[in-house]
Every structure is written in structure tokens, then in C-alpha cells.
Amino acid sequence: MDQQKEKKIVLSLETSADNMTAFLQLLAAAEESDQKLEQLVWKAINERKIKYGLIEENIKNAIVKRNGEKILLARGRDPVAGVDAYIKYHFEINGLPLTPKTRQDGSVDYYNLELIQQVKAGDVLAERVPPVPGQDGTDIFGRVVPAKKAKDVVLKAGKGTRLLQEENIIVAEKNGHVALINGKVTVSDIYEVRGNVDFSTGNIDFDGTIRITGDVLGGFQVKATADVEVGGAVLGGSIQAGGHLRVRNGIIGKKGAQISCQGNLFAAYVENAFIECGGNVQIGKGIMHSQVIAEGSVIVEGSKALIAGGEVRAGRDIRAKTVGAPMGTHTLLEAGVSPKLKLRYLATVSGLTAVQQSLTKAKQIIDLLQRMKEKAGELPDEKKALLIKVKRSVISLEDELKNLIVEEQELLTLLQTSIEGKIMIEKIVHPGTRIVIGDQTLIIDEPVQYVSFQLNQEGEIEMRPLR
């Protein structure tokens, strides 16, 4: 703040911290001439080197009023942020809507979901909408205030596609199935197996979508970068899908066999199986004695909609009609926390414990060697080398420990702030069922009906009636 005092004159000039505004206060007696006051004001302006955005009308008003009122002297021009470029896709990058259709008789068709997005050669699949540049601003001292730069994006054409019109459009080169794989727009052919996956076909590993009209028999593997459709059942076979997995009939597991998909999974029923799913799991009849892990929701519908035995974990919601069995079959339902995130957290905690133990042992060795040195006066060469080696390992372990502590805290924060799921049971939950939401556990010791389970404001599991 600058102040100039002459006889009967007080002049104050104040600038903001961001140098975008300046204010003038002028107090003078009525007999002071306007010319003199104007000269004093402009002298102060020039001394402060304010040169942009001056509001001369306000300066005149300050001179006329001369009552010490704080008046806006100058205002800079604010920068205008740029608008980021983006990609407009002409297909559903997360797959087509996964809403089952209702038949004429009122039943729900969980199987004809038409998950494949077919395109034809020449179809426009994606376009790049270019960025809009920002406009720099100017502060009251005439200096440039840089605008936030707009970010650009790059269209990436994968197999079966090509770039057109100066890399602003991607079109299909052939008919097939379009998908976004590792950030690239890809059109892949569909590989069809007319019959079973068995000794006549061997294992199948295909870059695209696989359609199987029959069963996947035990001991065989099916691997696709996109979707997998099985017209029959999975009878002990393993499936790995980079997209969605649809099994018209059931999935019956076998020791060592695993079912995994990055998208959503649909099947009539699941029995004695191990399933990992990056999206939602939707089952028509029931899940029995299985391990099911889903990043999205697990929904069991149909007339029975049973979950009995095993463990079902969902990053969001779990919905069924009946859980457990009258004989107290052990059944675990866990909702509301990303299974992958929780596994990563547990692995980090385990690693943290291991490093702490190693660090303790290393320090004990150092302490032992140093006491040997104090007692003997000198250590043998091999002990000296060991001491140097262990001291170096302590430095490395301490660095690793610091990183793991930070990672553990970050993951724990994510776990504690991402709990959103609930468990909804439309008929009955039998005793022997364990309900887990976040870090809270509730063991059901008597039958409960028509209930939902979710965390209340105190962070405890609360049962609420569905009806």
C-alpha cells in the first residue's frame, strides 16, 4: 500500500495479491484543485507501474468526491481456460445395455442379451473433437497471465480399423465386433465353435469374440480378448474373457478351473465354481457352494434366486431371494468394497509386516556384530563384509517400509471412503450366514425375512425391512 501525505491530502493506492485489481482512496479538502489531485494520482500510478485496465472514469470520480472512499482504480483481464479435446465414440465402449428382456409370458430372458456390437466396413466408430485454445489474461502491470492450456487426445486405431481425415475419424476396415481394448478402437472377427470345446478343438485363445454353440468340457481353456458366449454349459472348463461372459446354461466348477471376465457375467446357475468378474454377475437360478468375486453387483433372480454355501463378494450390491440353508450352511456375503482394492490392501499389509520383520532381524544382526566388535576389538573380514551388507539392507528396507506405509494409508483411505453397497434379500436369510459390509460383520443366528443390510450413519450394519 502506498500513501502520500501533503497538506490536507491523503492518497492511498492498494493492489490485490493476484495483481488483478487496484484500489484508490483519496481524501482532500474542497479547496484543493482538481488538477493538483489528478497529478498526484497519476504520479502514484506511474510509480507503482500500473498500466493496464485503468478506469479513468473512476479516477475522475475519486477526485470529485475526495472523501476517502475506496474506489476501483484498475482491473486486469482474467485468462480464459482452454477446452480439452475429447473422443466421441459411436458405440458403447462399456458394452451394450445389459438389461434382460421380458418374454410374452412375463418371465425374464437372461440369455439372449445381444452383447455383440456388430459394425460394417466403412462405419464411423470414433471421432476426435479438437481442443479449444485458451486466451491469456493481463494483470494490472501489463504482464501476461497464462491461460490453462487445453489438453489434446490421440485417436488410436487398433486392428480392423483405420484413421481418416487428418487423424480425426476412425472407421471400420471390415465387418465384425467393435470394442475399446487398451484404449484402441478395434474391430475383431468372431470365432465360432460349432459344438463343444473338447479334444476335437483343444484349448482356444482368440483375439476377439468367441461363440461356442455347445459346452466347454473339463480340462479345456477358452481365452478371448473380448466377449465369450457359450450356448451350452461350462462343465469344469476354464474361461478367461476380456469382455463379457454369457453362459446359456450353468457353470459347474472343477478343481483348478477358473472363470474370469473383465465385463459382466450371465449364467443360468453356478455350482462349485470359482468366478472373478470385473463387472456385474447376473444369475438366473442360484449360486451354490461357489466363490464369486465381482467388482460390480451380484444379482440372483428367478423363482428361487438362491445363494447357498461358499462366499460371494461384490464391490457394490448383492441381491437374492434366499440365502443359506435351514441346516446352517456356511454362507458369506460381502458387499460395498472393491474386492481387488481389498486384496491389494491385504497384500500391502502383509508386505508391510514382512518388511518390518526383516528390518527387526537385520538390526538384531547389526547389534550382535557390533557387540562382537566391541568385545574382540576387531571383526574378521567375513564379519566385516556381513556388517556392511546388512547395514545396506537396512537402508533399503527402511525406504521400502516408508513406501509401504504410505501405500497402506492411501489404500485404507480408499477403502473407508468407497463403501456404498448393500445386500437385499427378498425372502429369507438362514442362520449360519455371515454378512460383511466394509469392515463390519454381522452373523445371522436366527432366520430373518424380507430384509436389506447396509451401513448406517454410525458405520454399523443395519437391517431394514424390504416391505
XYZ file of C-alpha atoms in Angstrom:
467
model
C 0.000 0.000 0.000
C 1.367 3.422 -0.954
C 0.359 6.557 0.957
C 1.292 10.081 0.085
C 0.556 12.915 2.506
C 0.727 16.554 1.675
C -1.073 19.392 3.411
C -4.743 18.398 3.716
C -4.253 15.482 1.217
C -4.223 11.738 1.911
C -3.743 9.377 -1.065
C -3.691 5.577 -0.759
C -3.185 3.048 -3.568
C -3.666 -0.679 -2.857
C -3.148 -3.693 -5.167
C -4.558 -7.197 -4.737
C -2.385 -10.238 -4.044
C -3.034 -11.639 -7.520
C -2.171 -8.299 -9.173
C -5.528 -8.255 -10.945
C -7.092 -5.241 -9.198
C -6.025 -1.909 -7.713
C -7.977 0.425 -5.453
C -7.622 4.160 -4.846
C -8.505 6.174 -1.753
C -8.249 9.969 -1.951
C -9.002 12.368 0.887
C -8.551 16.075 0.281
C -10.022 19.394 1.262
C -12.508 21.062 -1.051
C -10.144 23.949 -1.817
C -7.528 21.641 -3.377
C -7.557 21.961 -7.168
C -8.638 19.041 -9.369
C -5.501 19.450 -11.465
C -3.223 19.068 -8.480
C -5.064 15.990 -7.251
C -5.021 14.439 -10.709
C -1.255 14.956 -10.941
C -0.766 13.277 -7.557
C -2.929 10.311 -8.537
C -1.132 9.740 -11.829
C 2.219 10.121 -10.147
C 1.279 7.313 -7.740
C 0.009 5.181 -10.624
C 3.217 5.621 -12.581
C 5.396 4.944 -9.536
C 3.570 1.657 -8.996
C 3.871 0.945 -12.770
C 0.166 0.195 -13.142
C -0.500 0.350 -16.843
C -3.365 -1.988 -17.760
C -7.103 -1.838 -17.113
C -7.126 1.675 -15.649
C -10.644 3.035 -15.169
C -10.306 6.741 -15.851
C -13.923 7.457 -15.024
C -13.338 6.124 -11.500
C -10.222 8.277 -11.165
C -12.271 11.361 -12.026
C -14.965 10.344 -9.539
C -12.364 9.896 -6.780
C -11.042 13.390 -7.450
C -14.532 14.878 -7.440
C -15.603 13.068 -4.248
C -12.207 13.264 -2.481
C -13.866 11.800 0.621
C -11.549 8.819 1.219
C -13.945 6.279 -0.338
C -12.220 3.120 -1.638
C -12.682 3.108 -5.428
C -11.669 0.519 -8.034
C -8.765 2.011 -9.931
C -7.818 -0.772 -12.364
C -8.878 -4.281 -13.253
C -6.849 -6.850 -15.203
C -8.255 -9.218 -17.810
C -8.794 -12.766 -16.481
C -7.458 -15.653 -18.561
C -9.964 -17.964 -20.258
C -9.138 -21.642 -19.796
C -8.903 -23.821 -22.852
C -11.396 -26.621 -23.506
C -9.878 -30.097 -23.618
C -10.205 -32.257 -26.671
C -12.213 -35.442 -26.342
C -13.113 -38.539 -28.278
C -16.717 -39.102 -29.329
C -17.354 -42.802 -29.695
C -20.120 -44.060 -31.966
C -20.543 -47.254 -29.966
C -20.932 -48.233 -26.329
C -17.380 -48.502 -25.008
C -18.608 -50.404 -21.939
C -20.801 -52.772 -23.916
C -24.459 -52.629 -24.868
C -27.063 -52.071 -22.142
C -27.194 -55.209 -20.055
C -30.909 -55.227 -19.278
C -32.521 -58.654 -19.746
C -35.623 -58.770 -21.947
C -39.037 -59.830 -20.672
C -40.790 -62.586 -22.610
C -44.501 -62.567 -23.512
C -45.274 -64.913 -20.612
C -43.712 -62.447 -18.141
C -40.544 -64.440 -17.469
C -37.151 -62.814 -17.840
C -34.798 -63.856 -20.626
C -31.293 -63.761 -19.149
C -29.657 -65.405 -22.092
C -30.455 -63.563 -25.344
C -28.753 -60.345 -24.310
C -27.188 -59.484 -27.687
C -23.944 -58.252 -26.196
C -22.056 -58.214 -29.511
C -21.818 -54.805 -31.212
C -21.678 -55.561 -34.914
C -20.305 -52.972 -37.344
C -19.822 -52.876 -41.104
C -16.839 -51.824 -43.168
C -16.789 -48.046 -43.529
C -18.782 -47.325 -40.375
C -17.509 -44.329 -38.401
C -16.513 -45.648 -34.996
C -14.937 -42.656 -33.272
C -14.021 -39.041 -33.892
C -11.701 -36.606 -32.203
C -13.251 -33.292 -31.186
C -10.263 -30.891 -31.207
C -9.312 -28.697 -28.243
C -10.333 -25.057 -27.980
C -7.293 -22.890 -27.157
C -7.429 -20.709 -24.068
C -6.959 -16.948 -24.002
C -4.206 -15.421 -21.891
C -5.106 -12.666 -19.471
C -3.268 -9.496 -18.455
C -2.625 -8.187 -14.928
C -2.721 -4.517 -13.957
C 1.032 -4.240 -14.540
C 0.616 -5.310 -18.159
C 2.080 -8.769 -17.624
C 0.649 -11.855 -19.303
C -1.401 -14.200 -17.105
C -1.175 -17.578 -18.866
C -4.425 -19.420 -19.522
C -4.803 -23.078 -18.616
C -3.803 -24.976 -21.721
C -6.293 -27.314 -23.329
C -5.265 -30.956 -23.328
C -5.264 -32.901 -26.541
C -6.181 -36.526 -27.098
C -4.971 -39.026 -29.628
C -7.233 -41.318 -31.589
C -5.826 -44.834 -31.506
C -6.854 -47.219 -34.234
C -6.440 -50.892 -33.450
C -6.878 -53.993 -35.557
C -9.553 -53.842 -38.236
C -9.780 -50.025 -38.246
C -8.007 -47.055 -39.830
C -7.668 -43.299 -39.352
C -9.196 -40.843 -41.837
C -9.418 -37.048 -42.331
C -6.174 -35.992 -40.737
C -6.491 -38.453 -37.864
C -9.849 -37.090 -36.721
C -12.015 -40.108 -37.593
C -11.671 -43.863 -37.146
C -13.605 -46.158 -39.480
C -14.022 -49.912 -39.611
C -11.981 -51.723 -42.247
C -14.131 -54.854 -42.121
C -17.302 -56.270 -40.686
C -17.034 -57.536 -37.151
C -17.297 -56.717 -33.481
C -16.176 -53.287 -32.267
C -14.634 -52.814 -28.834
C -12.294 -50.468 -26.975
C -9.271 -52.555 -25.980
C -6.364 -50.903 -24.152
C -7.534 -47.511 -25.401
C -7.639 -48.601 -29.068
C -10.763 -48.868 -31.210
C -10.715 -52.403 -32.553
C -12.881 -54.419 -34.936
C -12.328 -58.118 -34.500
C -13.740 -61.102 -36.298
C -15.900 -63.505 -34.319
C -14.601 -67.011 -33.886
C -17.352 -69.613 -33.747
C -17.077 -73.142 -32.371
C -19.955 -75.248 -33.671
C -20.162 -77.832 -30.932
C -18.206 -78.480 -27.757
C -14.784 -77.322 -26.714
C -13.162 -80.709 -26.306
C -10.430 -82.861 -27.763
C -11.577 -82.046 -31.279
C -10.753 -78.355 -30.791
C -8.198 -78.230 -27.974
C -7.785 -75.003 -25.998
C -8.867 -71.806 -27.713
C -7.019 -68.491 -27.457
C -8.501 -65.826 -29.715
C -8.078 -62.063 -30.173
C -11.735 -61.144 -30.385
C -15.105 -62.652 -29.506
C -15.678 -66.381 -29.198
C -19.046 -68.035 -29.732
C -19.443 -71.653 -28.677
C -22.650 -73.474 -29.576
C -22.022 -76.418 -27.228
C -20.318 -76.990 -23.870
C -16.877 -76.239 -22.504
C -15.705 -79.540 -21.084
C -13.463 -80.099 -18.083
C -9.768 -79.552 -18.548
C -10.086 -77.217 -21.537
C -9.444 -73.471 -21.604
C -11.144 -70.727 -23.554
C -9.428 -67.338 -23.681
C -10.693 -64.270 -25.541
C -9.668 -60.626 -25.535
C -13.327 -59.641 -25.933
C -16.598 -61.479 -25.170
C -17.246 -65.204 -24.760
C -20.661 -66.772 -25.413
C -21.349 -70.390 -24.500
C -24.548 -71.867 -25.935
C -24.413 -74.857 -23.586
C -22.757 -75.202 -20.184
C -19.314 -74.908 -18.668
C -18.610 -78.373 -17.266
C -15.361 -77.916 -15.400
C -13.626 -75.886 -18.087
C -11.841 -72.555 -17.620
C -12.799 -69.321 -19.342
C -10.972 -66.014 -19.453
C -12.806 -63.183 -21.194
C -11.520 -59.668 -21.715
C -15.130 -58.522 -22.105
C -18.452 -60.046 -21.094
C -19.207 -63.744 -20.498
C -22.616 -65.269 -21.240
C -23.352 -68.930 -20.479
C -26.785 -70.084 -21.623
C -26.902 -72.915 -19.117
C -24.911 -73.366 -15.924
C -21.325 -73.179 -14.743
C -20.170 -76.274 -12.882
C -16.714 -75.933 -11.472
C -13.855 -78.338 -11.134
C -10.721 -78.209 -9.022
C -8.204 -75.909 -10.710
C -10.754 -74.464 -13.141
C -11.423 -70.731 -13.040
C -13.891 -68.403 -14.689
C -12.912 -64.761 -15.146
C -14.142 -61.834 -17.198
C -13.451 -58.107 -17.264
C -17.044 -57.195 -18.100
C -20.333 -58.676 -16.915
C -21.220 -62.339 -16.431
C -24.578 -64.013 -17.134
C -25.395 -67.657 -16.435
C -28.371 -69.809 -15.507
C -26.701 -71.142 -12.346
C -23.315 -71.577 -10.684
C -22.192 -74.620 -8.712
C -18.841 -75.436 -7.080
C -17.130 -72.771 -9.184
C -14.556 -70.035 -8.735
C -15.550 -66.824 -10.532
C -13.848 -63.433 -10.812
C -15.710 -60.676 -12.620
C -14.744 -57.081 -13.379
C -18.389 -56.017 -13.746
C -21.735 -57.415 -12.617
C -22.646 -61.072 -12.078
C -26.232 -61.913 -13.026
C -27.513 -65.435 -12.353
C -30.902 -66.886 -13.319
C -31.412 -69.572 -10.657
C -28.782 -69.781 -7.968
C -25.207 -69.838 -6.710
C -24.260 -72.931 -4.718
C -21.017 -73.700 -2.886
C -19.011 -71.294 -5.024
C -16.524 -68.481 -4.693
C -17.811 -65.431 -6.577
C -15.936 -62.135 -6.692
C -17.411 -59.192 -8.624
C -16.262 -55.591 -8.858
C -19.869 -54.594 -9.598
C -23.063 -56.166 -8.234
C -24.114 -59.799 -7.839
C -27.764 -60.299 -8.764
C -29.534 -63.646 -8.465
C -33.071 -63.626 -9.825
C -35.653 -66.161 -10.961
C -38.150 -68.092 -8.845
C -35.543 -69.496 -6.403
C -32.742 -66.928 -6.574
C -30.667 -68.922 -4.094
C -27.204 -68.316 -2.657
C -26.173 -71.270 -0.507
C -22.706 -72.169 0.695
C -19.429 -70.563 -0.307
C -18.596 -66.886 -0.454
C -19.990 -64.093 -2.621
C -18.189 -60.743 -2.668
C -19.375 -57.684 -4.601
C -17.910 -54.211 -4.940
C -21.450 -52.822 -4.936
C -24.731 -54.646 -4.186
C -25.866 -58.245 -3.676
C -29.463 -59.228 -4.395
C -31.138 -62.626 -3.987
C -34.288 -64.222 -2.566
C -32.888 -66.960 -0.316
C -29.505 -67.123 1.383
C -28.084 -70.138 3.211
C -29.986 -73.293 4.153
C -32.037 -74.491 7.151
C -29.153 -76.740 8.257
C -26.923 -73.694 8.764
C -24.756 -73.990 5.652
C -21.830 -71.580 5.924
C -22.502 -68.710 3.525
C -20.671 -65.397 3.362
C -21.983 -62.287 1.616
C -19.696 -59.247 1.389
C -20.686 -56.016 -0.355
C -19.664 -52.411 -0.731
C -15.895 -52.658 -1.180
C -13.940 -53.372 -4.353
C -12.583 -56.931 -3.956
C -9.471 -56.024 -5.956
C -8.854 -52.992 -3.777
C -9.314 -55.028 -0.612
C -6.960 -57.779 -1.860
C -4.394 -55.147 -2.772
C -4.728 -53.622 0.711
C -4.325 -57.008 2.421
C -1.285 -57.780 0.250
C 0.229 -54.411 1.199
C -0.396 -55.049 4.901
C 1.202 -58.490 4.546
C 4.199 -56.979 2.751
C 4.464 -54.296 5.422
C 4.580 -56.926 8.157
C 7.207 -58.943 6.280
C 9.442 -55.885 5.810
C 9.099 -54.939 9.480
C 10.140 -58.447 10.488
C 13.112 -58.392 8.104
C 14.140 -54.976 9.401
C 13.998 -56.188 13.001
C 16.152 -59.226 12.179
C 18.664 -57.083 10.285
C 19.020 -54.669 13.193
C 19.482 -57.597 15.571
C 22.314 -58.895 13.378
C 23.939 -55.456 13.321
C 23.638 -55.208 17.105
C 25.201 -58.655 17.514
C 28.111 -57.890 15.184
C 28.798 -54.556 16.874
C 28.879 -56.214 20.297
C 31.289 -58.810 18.884
C 33.464 -55.990 17.613
C 33.451 -54.221 20.985
C 34.420 -57.441 22.730
C 37.088 -58.629 20.273
C 38.348 -55.228 19.201
C 38.226 -56.219 15.524
C 35.913 -58.303 13.358
C 37.125 -60.990 10.931
C 36.942 -59.951 7.270
C 33.856 -62.063 6.548
C 32.047 -60.490 9.520
C 33.040 -57.004 8.346
C 31.621 -57.762 4.914
C 28.444 -59.105 6.515
C 28.065 -55.990 8.640
C 28.388 -53.729 5.584
C 25.894 -55.864 3.666
C 23.330 -55.866 6.472
C 23.639 -52.090 7.006
C 22.937 -51.552 3.320
C 19.922 -53.838 3.516
C 18.604 -51.820 6.490
C 18.720 -48.643 4.395
C 16.860 -50.410 1.575
C 14.302 -51.937 3.957
C 13.642 -48.609 5.662
C 12.947 -46.990 2.272
C 10.653 -49.858 1.337
C 8.900 -49.594 4.705
C 8.215 -45.881 4.210
C 6.696 -46.536 0.775
C 4.547 -49.385 2.083
C 3.270 -47.283 4.978
C 2.219 -44.541 2.555
C 0.588 -47.080 0.227
C -1.199 -48.799 3.136
C -2.646 -45.485 4.334
C -3.737 -44.483 0.834
C -5.452 -47.828 0.250
C -7.094 -47.741 3.676
C -8.466 -44.264 2.924
C -9.853 -45.526 -0.387
C -11.460 -48.498 1.323
C -13.050 -46.345 4.008
C -14.429 -43.786 1.562
C -15.755 -46.136 -1.129
C -18.291 -48.164 0.864
C -21.596 -47.841 -1.000
C -23.030 -51.327 -1.284
C -25.973 -53.035 0.306
C -27.388 -56.549 0.456
C -31.067 -57.122 -0.377
C -32.801 -60.442 0.357
C -36.376 -60.733 -0.877
C -37.347 -63.886 1.071
C -35.205 -65.369 3.848
C -31.692 -65.400 5.302
C -30.935 -68.634 7.161
C -28.758 -68.920 10.282
C -25.102 -69.537 9.568
C -24.936 -66.659 7.108
C -22.254 -64.047 7.629
C -22.894 -60.510 6.345
C -19.876 -58.250 5.734
C -20.032 -54.607 4.628
C -16.812 -52.619 4.773
C -15.036 -53.664 7.974
C -18.264 -54.596 9.759
C -19.531 -58.182 10.187
C -22.957 -59.452 11.216
C -23.601 -63.157 11.891
C -27.171 -64.303 11.391
C -28.173 -66.649 14.220
C -31.905 -66.843 13.503
C -33.950 -66.646 10.295
C -34.770 -63.150 9.002
C -37.089 -62.353 6.136
C -37.530 -59.581 3.578
C -34.550 -57.526 4.700
C -31.759 -55.355 3.394
C -28.386 -54.838 5.048
C -26.408 -51.620 4.805
C -24.248 -49.333 6.924
C -25.977 -46.673 8.998
C -24.544 -43.264 9.854
C -22.585 -44.781 12.741
C -20.855 -47.171 10.330
C -22.628 -50.259 11.678
C -24.565 -52.864 9.701
C -28.269 -52.212 9.967
C -31.159 -54.485 8.962
C -34.038 -52.735 7.262
C -37.320 -54.241 6.031
C -37.771 -54.528 2.273
C -41.538 -54.289 2.600
